[in-house]
Short mmCIF file of C-alpha atoms in Angstrom, two decimals:
data_model
loop_
_atom_site.label_atom_id
_atom_site.label_comp_id
_atom_site.label_asym_id
_atom_site.label_seq_id
_atom_site.Cartn_x
_atom_site.Cartn_y
_atom_site.Cartn_z
CA UNK A 1 123.94 74.20 102.37
CA UNK A 2 125.58 77.70 103.23
CA UNK A 3 123.21 80.56 103.72
CA UNK A 4 124.41 83.61 102.25
CA UNK A 5 125.54 86.58 104.69
CA UNK A 6 123.35 89.67 104.66
CA UNK A 7 125.75 92.36 103.48
CA UNK A 8 126.03 95.48 106.01
CA UNK A 9 123.61 97.79 103.51
CA UNK A 10 121.10 95.29 102.71
CA UNK A 11 118.64 96.27 105.07
CA UNK A 12 119.08 100.22 104.30
CA UNK A 13 118.53 99.74 100.39
CA UNK A 14 115.39 97.35 101.15
CA UNK A 15 113.84 99.92 103.59
CA UNK A 16 114.59 102.71 100.96
CA UNK A 17 112.51 101.15 98.05
CA UNK A 18 109.87 100.09 100.47
CA UNK A 19 109.56 103.54 101.97
CA UNK A 20 109.38 105.11 98.33
CA UNK A 21 106.08 103.45 97.87
CA UNK A 22 104.88 104.34 101.34
CA UNK A 23 105.84 107.80 101.02
CA UNK A 24 103.53 108.33 97.82
CA UNK A 25 100.35 109.03 99.41
CA UNK A 26 101.81 111.92 101.43
CA UNK A 27 102.08 113.74 97.87
CA UNK A 28 98.67 112.19 96.37
CA UNK A 29 95.61 114.24 95.38
CA UNK A 30 93.44 111.32 96.55
CA UNK A 31 94.68 111.67 100.10
CA UNK A 32 93.37 115.41 100.20
CA UNK A 33 90.13 114.43 98.70
CA UNK A 34 89.58 111.48 101.21
CA UNK A 35 90.53 113.62 104.19
CA UNK A 36 88.74 116.53 102.92
CA UNK A 37 85.65 114.47 102.83
CA UNK A 38 86.10 113.77 106.46
CA UNK A 39 86.31 117.42 107.16
CA UNK A 40 90.24 117.85 107.43
CA UNK A 41 91.23 120.34 104.50
CA UNK A 42 94.32 121.98 105.65
CA UNK A 43 97.52 120.36 104.39
CA UNK A 44 99.32 120.16 107.63
CA UNK A 45 96.31 118.94 109.37
CA UNK A 46 95.84 116.22 106.77
CA UNK A 47 99.67 115.29 107.45
CA UNK A 48 99.62 115.10 111.14
CA UNK A 49 96.37 113.05 111.30
CA UNK A 50 97.24 110.53 108.70
CA UNK A 51 100.80 109.69 110.51
CA UNK A 52 99.64 110.19 113.98
CA UNK A 53 96.21 108.38 113.86
CA UNK A 54 97.50 104.98 114.91
CA UNK A 55 98.45 106.76 117.96
CA UNK A 56 94.96 107.47 118.90
CA UNK A 57 93.79 111.23 119.84
CA UNK A 58 96.95 112.47 120.94
CA UNK A 59 97.84 115.95 121.70
CA UNK A 60 100.66 118.16 120.23
CA UNK A 61 103.33 117.08 122.32
CA UNK A 62 103.10 113.47 121.47
CA UNK A 63 103.12 114.36 117.87
CA UNK A 64 106.13 116.49 117.75
CA UNK A 65 108.01 113.89 119.89
CA UNK A 66 107.35 111.06 117.68
CA UNK A 67 107.74 112.98 114.41
CA UNK A 68 110.86 115.00 116.02
CA UNK A 69 111.60 117.22 112.91
CA UNK A 70 108.53 119.49 113.09
CA UNK A 71 108.37 123.04 114.77
CA UNK A 72 105.95 122.24 117.77
CA UNK A 73 104.28 125.60 117.48
CA UNK A 74 103.03 124.21 113.86
CA UNK A 75 101.88 120.95 115.29
CA UNK A 76 99.90 122.55 117.87
CA UNK A 77 97.84 124.89 115.53
CA UNK A 78 96.25 121.56 114.39
CA UNK A 79 96.78 119.10 117.02
CA UNK A 80 94.49 117.92 119.12
CA UNK A 81 91.88 120.16 117.29
CA UNK A 82 91.98 117.72 114.00
CA UNK A 83 90.45 114.97 116.28
CA UNK A 84 87.20 117.18 117.09
CA UNK A 85 86.67 117.09 113.31
CA UNK A 86 87.20 113.54 112.47
CA UNK A 87 88.55 110.56 114.79
CA UNK A 88 91.53 108.41 114.41
CA UNK A 89 89.53 105.59 113.12
CA UNK A 90 87.74 107.61 110.55
CA UNK A 91 91.21 109.21 109.53
CA UNK A 92 92.70 105.72 109.36
CA UNK A 93 89.78 104.62 107.00
CA UNK A 94 90.00 107.56 104.85
CA UNK A 95 93.97 106.90 104.62
CA UNK A 96 93.19 103.40 103.63
CA UNK A 97 90.99 104.52 100.99
CA UNK A 98 93.59 107.08 99.66
CA UNK A 99 96.54 104.78 99.52
CA UNK A 100 94.34 102.26 97.51
CA UNK A 101 93.48 105.05 94.97
CA UNK A 102 96.80 106.09 94.78
CA UNK A 103 98.38 102.71 94.27
CA UNK A 104 96.04 102.04 91.78
CA UNK A 105 96.80 105.30 89.76
CA UNK A 106 100.54 105.11 90.08
CA UNK A 107 101.01 101.50 89.32
CA UNK A 108 98.12 100.24 87.65
CA UNK A 109 95.63 97.26 87.98
CA UNK A 110 98.24 94.54 86.35
CA UNK A 111 100.56 95.25 89.18
CA UNK A 112 98.69 95.18 91.72
CA UNK A 113 97.11 92.25 90.53
CA UNK A 114 100.38 90.28 90.01
CA UNK A 115 102.12 87.42 91.52
CA UNK A 116 105.05 89.79 92.10
CA UNK A 117 102.81 91.89 94.49
CA UNK A 118 101.44 89.20 96.31
CA UNK A 119 104.96 88.01 96.74
CA UNK A 120 106.39 91.15 97.79
CA UNK A 121 103.49 91.37 100.43
CA UNK A 122 104.51 87.94 101.95
CA UNK A 123 108.13 88.88 102.01
CA UNK A 124 107.70 92.24 103.65
CA UNK A 125 105.49 90.90 106.36
CA UNK A 126 107.88 88.13 107.06
CA UNK A 127 110.56 90.60 107.47
CA UNK A 128 108.23 92.87 109.64
CA UNK A 129 107.66 89.83 111.98
CA UNK A 130 111.08 90.42 113.78
CA UNK A 131 110.43 94.15 114.50
CA UNK A 132 110.34 95.24 118.28
CA UNK A 133 108.02 97.80 119.76
CA UNK A 134 110.22 98.89 122.56
CA UNK A 135 110.81 102.86 122.32
CA UNK A 136 109.51 102.81 119.01
CA UNK A 137 105.91 104.64 119.20
CA UNK A 138 105.13 104.87 115.74
CA UNK A 139 106.04 101.65 114.68
CA UNK A 140 104.14 100.13 117.65
CA UNK A 141 101.25 101.75 116.92
CA UNK A 142 101.11 100.82 113.48
CA UNK A 143 101.77 97.06 114.48
CA UNK A 144 98.45 97.20 116.61
CA UNK A 145 96.62 97.97 113.11
CA UNK A 146 95.20 95.12 111.30
CA UNK A 147 96.74 93.54 108.14
CA UNK A 148 94.59 94.47 105.15
CA UNK A 149 93.67 91.61 103.08
CA UNK A 150 94.17 92.86 99.54
CA UNK A 151 98.19 92.15 98.59
CA UNK A 152 98.87 95.87 97.39
CA UNK A 153 97.47 97.27 100.74
CA UNK A 154 99.28 94.42 102.74
CA UNK A 155 102.42 95.26 100.98
CA UNK A 156 101.99 99.01 101.79
CA UNK A 157 101.17 98.31 105.50
CA UNK A 158 104.21 96.20 105.88
CA UNK A 159 106.41 98.87 104.23
CA UNK A 160 104.78 101.32 106.72
CA UNK A 161 105.68 99.01 109.69
CA UNK A 162 109.44 98.70 108.47
CA UNK A 163 109.71 102.61 107.71
CA UNK A 164 108.49 103.51 111.19
CA UNK A 165 110.56 100.87 112.89
CA UNK A 166 113.44 102.41 111.07
CA UNK A 167 112.63 105.88 111.69
CA UNK A 168 111.94 105.22 115.31
CA UNK A 169 115.28 103.89 115.97
CA UNK A 170 116.79 106.76 113.66
CA UNK A 171 115.59 109.43 115.90
CA UNK A 172 117.09 107.80 119.03
CA UNK A 173 120.47 107.88 117.43
CA UNK A 174 119.92 111.59 116.05
CA UNK A 175 119.15 112.25 120.04
CA UNK A 176 122.40 110.49 120.95
CA UNK A 177 124.49 112.46 118.16
CA UNK A 178 123.23 115.69 119.54
CA UNK A 179 121.24 116.78 116.89
CA UNK A 180 117.79 118.49 117.25
CA UNK A 181 115.19 117.90 114.73
CA UNK A 182 115.85 120.92 112.59
CA UNK A 183 119.85 120.23 112.78
CA UNK A 184 119.07 116.85 111.87
CA UNK A 185 117.31 118.24 108.60
CA UNK A 186 119.97 120.65 107.90
CA UNK A 187 122.55 118.11 107.60
CA UNK A 188 120.63 115.68 105.82
CA UNK A 189 119.79 118.49 103.29
CA UNK A 190 123.26 118.97 102.81
CA UNK A 191 124.07 115.55 101.88
CA UNK A 192 122.02 116.41 98.73
CA UNK A 193 119.37 113.40 99.87
CA UNK A 194 117.15 115.15 102.18
CA UNK A 195 114.31 117.79 101.41
CA UNK A 196 115.03 121.09 99.90
CA UNK A 197 114.90 123.95 102.51
CA UNK A 198 111.68 125.34 100.51
CA UNK A 199 109.87 121.71 101.55
CA UNK A 200 111.34 121.91 104.97
CA UNK A 201 109.86 125.50 105.37
CA UNK A 202 106.45 124.66 103.76
CA UNK A 203 105.77 121.23 105.60
CA UNK A 204 107.76 121.58 108.83
CA UNK A 205 106.92 124.92 110.27
CA UNK A 206 110.48 126.39 110.29
CA UNK A 207 111.63 129.67 109.10
CA UNK A 208 114.65 130.85 107.16
CA UNK A 209 115.72 132.57 110.44
CA UNK A 210 115.40 128.95 112.26
CA UNK A 211 117.52 127.35 109.49
CA UNK A 212 120.12 130.05 109.69
CA UNK A 213 120.51 129.49 113.25
CA UNK A 214 120.70 125.86 113.15
CA UNK A 215 123.41 126.09 110.50
CA UNK A 216 125.37 128.69 112.85
CA UNK A 217 125.28 125.93 115.39
CA UNK A 218 126.27 123.34 113.25
CA UNK A 219 129.09 125.13 111.79
CA UNK A 220 130.30 126.03 115.70
CA UNK A 221 130.53 122.27 116.10
CA UNK A 222 132.48 121.93 112.84
CA UNK A 223 129.81 119.96 111.13
CA UNK A 224 129.43 122.44 108.29
CA UNK A 225 131.67 124.81 106.65
CA UNK A 226 131.20 128.65 105.87
CA UNK A 227 129.41 127.57 102.67
CA UNK A 228 126.74 125.30 104.24
CA UNK A 229 128.39 122.33 103.06
CA UNK A 230 129.41 119.12 105.39
CA UNK A 231 132.80 119.08 106.71
CA UNK A 232 134.74 115.80 106.69
CA UNK A 233 133.71 115.68 110.59
CA UNK A 234 129.95 116.55 109.27
CA UNK A 235 130.14 113.70 106.49
CA UNK A 236 131.55 111.08 109.17
CA UNK A 237 128.87 111.93 111.63
CA UNK A 238 126.27 111.44 109.04
CA UNK A 239 127.52 108.01 108.06
CA UNK A 240 127.87 107.01 111.72
CA UNK A 241 124.36 108.00 112.20
CA UNK A 242 123.35 105.76 109.34
CA UNK A 243 125.37 103.00 110.28
CA UNK A 244 123.82 103.32 113.97
CA UNK A 245 120.42 103.23 112.53
CA UNK A 246 121.07 100.14 110.43
CA UNK A 247 122.31 98.33 113.53
CA UNK A 248 119.20 98.73 115.35
CA UNK A 249 117.38 98.03 112.48
CA UNK A 250 118.91 94.93 111.43
CA UNK A 251 116.64 92.22 112.85
CA UNK A 252 113.70 92.24 110.29
CA UNK A 253 116.24 91.75 107.64
CA UNK A 254 118.33 89.27 109.21
CA UNK A 255 114.85 87.52 110.13
CA UNK A 256 114.21 87.39 106.12
CA UNK A 257 117.43 86.48 105.15
CA UNK A 258 119.65 87.62 102.39
CA UNK A 259 117.92 85.85 99.71
CA UNK A 260 114.69 86.96 100.80
CA UNK A 261 116.05 90.62 101.32
CA UNK A 262 117.39 90.85 97.63
CA UNK A 263 114.23 89.60 96.16
CA UNK A 264 112.37 91.99 98.19
CA UNK A 265 114.63 95.04 97.05
CA UNK A 266 114.23 93.77 93.38
CA UNK A 267 110.46 93.87 93.70
CA UNK A 268 110.16 97.18 95.44
CA UNK A 269 112.53 98.62 93.24
CA UNK A 270 110.31 97.74 90.17
CA UNK A 271 107.23 99.15 92.05
CA UNK A 272 109.09 102.36 93.36
CA UNK A 273 110.33 102.94 89.87
CA UNK A 274 106.76 102.54 88.34
CA UNK A 275 105.40 105.25 90.85
CA UNK A 276 108.23 107.58 90.07
CA UNK A 277 107.57 107.30 86.29
CA UNK A 278 104.07 108.17 86.91
CA UNK A 279 104.87 111.44 88.77
CA UNK A 280 104.54 110.33 92.26
CA UNK A 281 106.79 112.98 93.63
CA UNK A 282 107.42 116.59 93.26
CA UNK A 283 110.48 117.07 91.03
CA UNK A 284 111.75 119.75 93.64
CA UNK A 285 111.49 117.59 96.74
CA UNK A 286 115.08 116.71 97.13
CA UNK A 287 118.24 118.40 96.99
CA UNK A 288 120.42 121.03 98.62
CA UNK A 289 118.55 124.05 97.40
#
């Protein structure tokens, strides 16, 4: 029996739908409620705490390095001070409660208790077996956390592992391409698939002046034109970045196999669509303006 070959974009597509479910908690009122009960109320502090907690009580430098596209000064306003309010362990417990509440609200009890959810959790965890820790700090930190027993939380945990595995590799590729954190966001926004400048300013700490300066540097490199659109060279660079990220992230999906990846993508797409339909994300989150 011949095993079907994994198509070049299969891993990227699979990870995209898994990441959609992972990301729901960042925009969920449940997260603010749970972290608020732990004493963390500022939205930026909440964001830094929930994503960095797996690393332990690290300082601003470690968080800025691992997150890459946040302005250091914004990070330093909240880290490491946030760990004086709640320990990483307390933050992780609050995050787990928030994720549980968010998925129950967005997907509904029927989906959470379904055979499809249990199957998706098994497939995603199977793929994550082939992830590697080397030079991947956020993935490695999350890989040390226990796998939840409930299928929907196990699915979310595996989606998180696969997201951070790809993300850590992506940052290495961005550095190799000579794009700093803000330049990477400007070029991603120019594709129409990244966050709007409004959301970049509100969540990453950058100003319009910072954005304009990064845009100027990218124009000098021939990556953006006078209107802020990607040039042919810019389009090519963004595709090279994604292809190299795919290469560094190929092992989990080869491990799962083409049939398993196709099935996980099918299941994950259904969950992601259900979350989207339930209003999981702001309408103005993505786009060029």
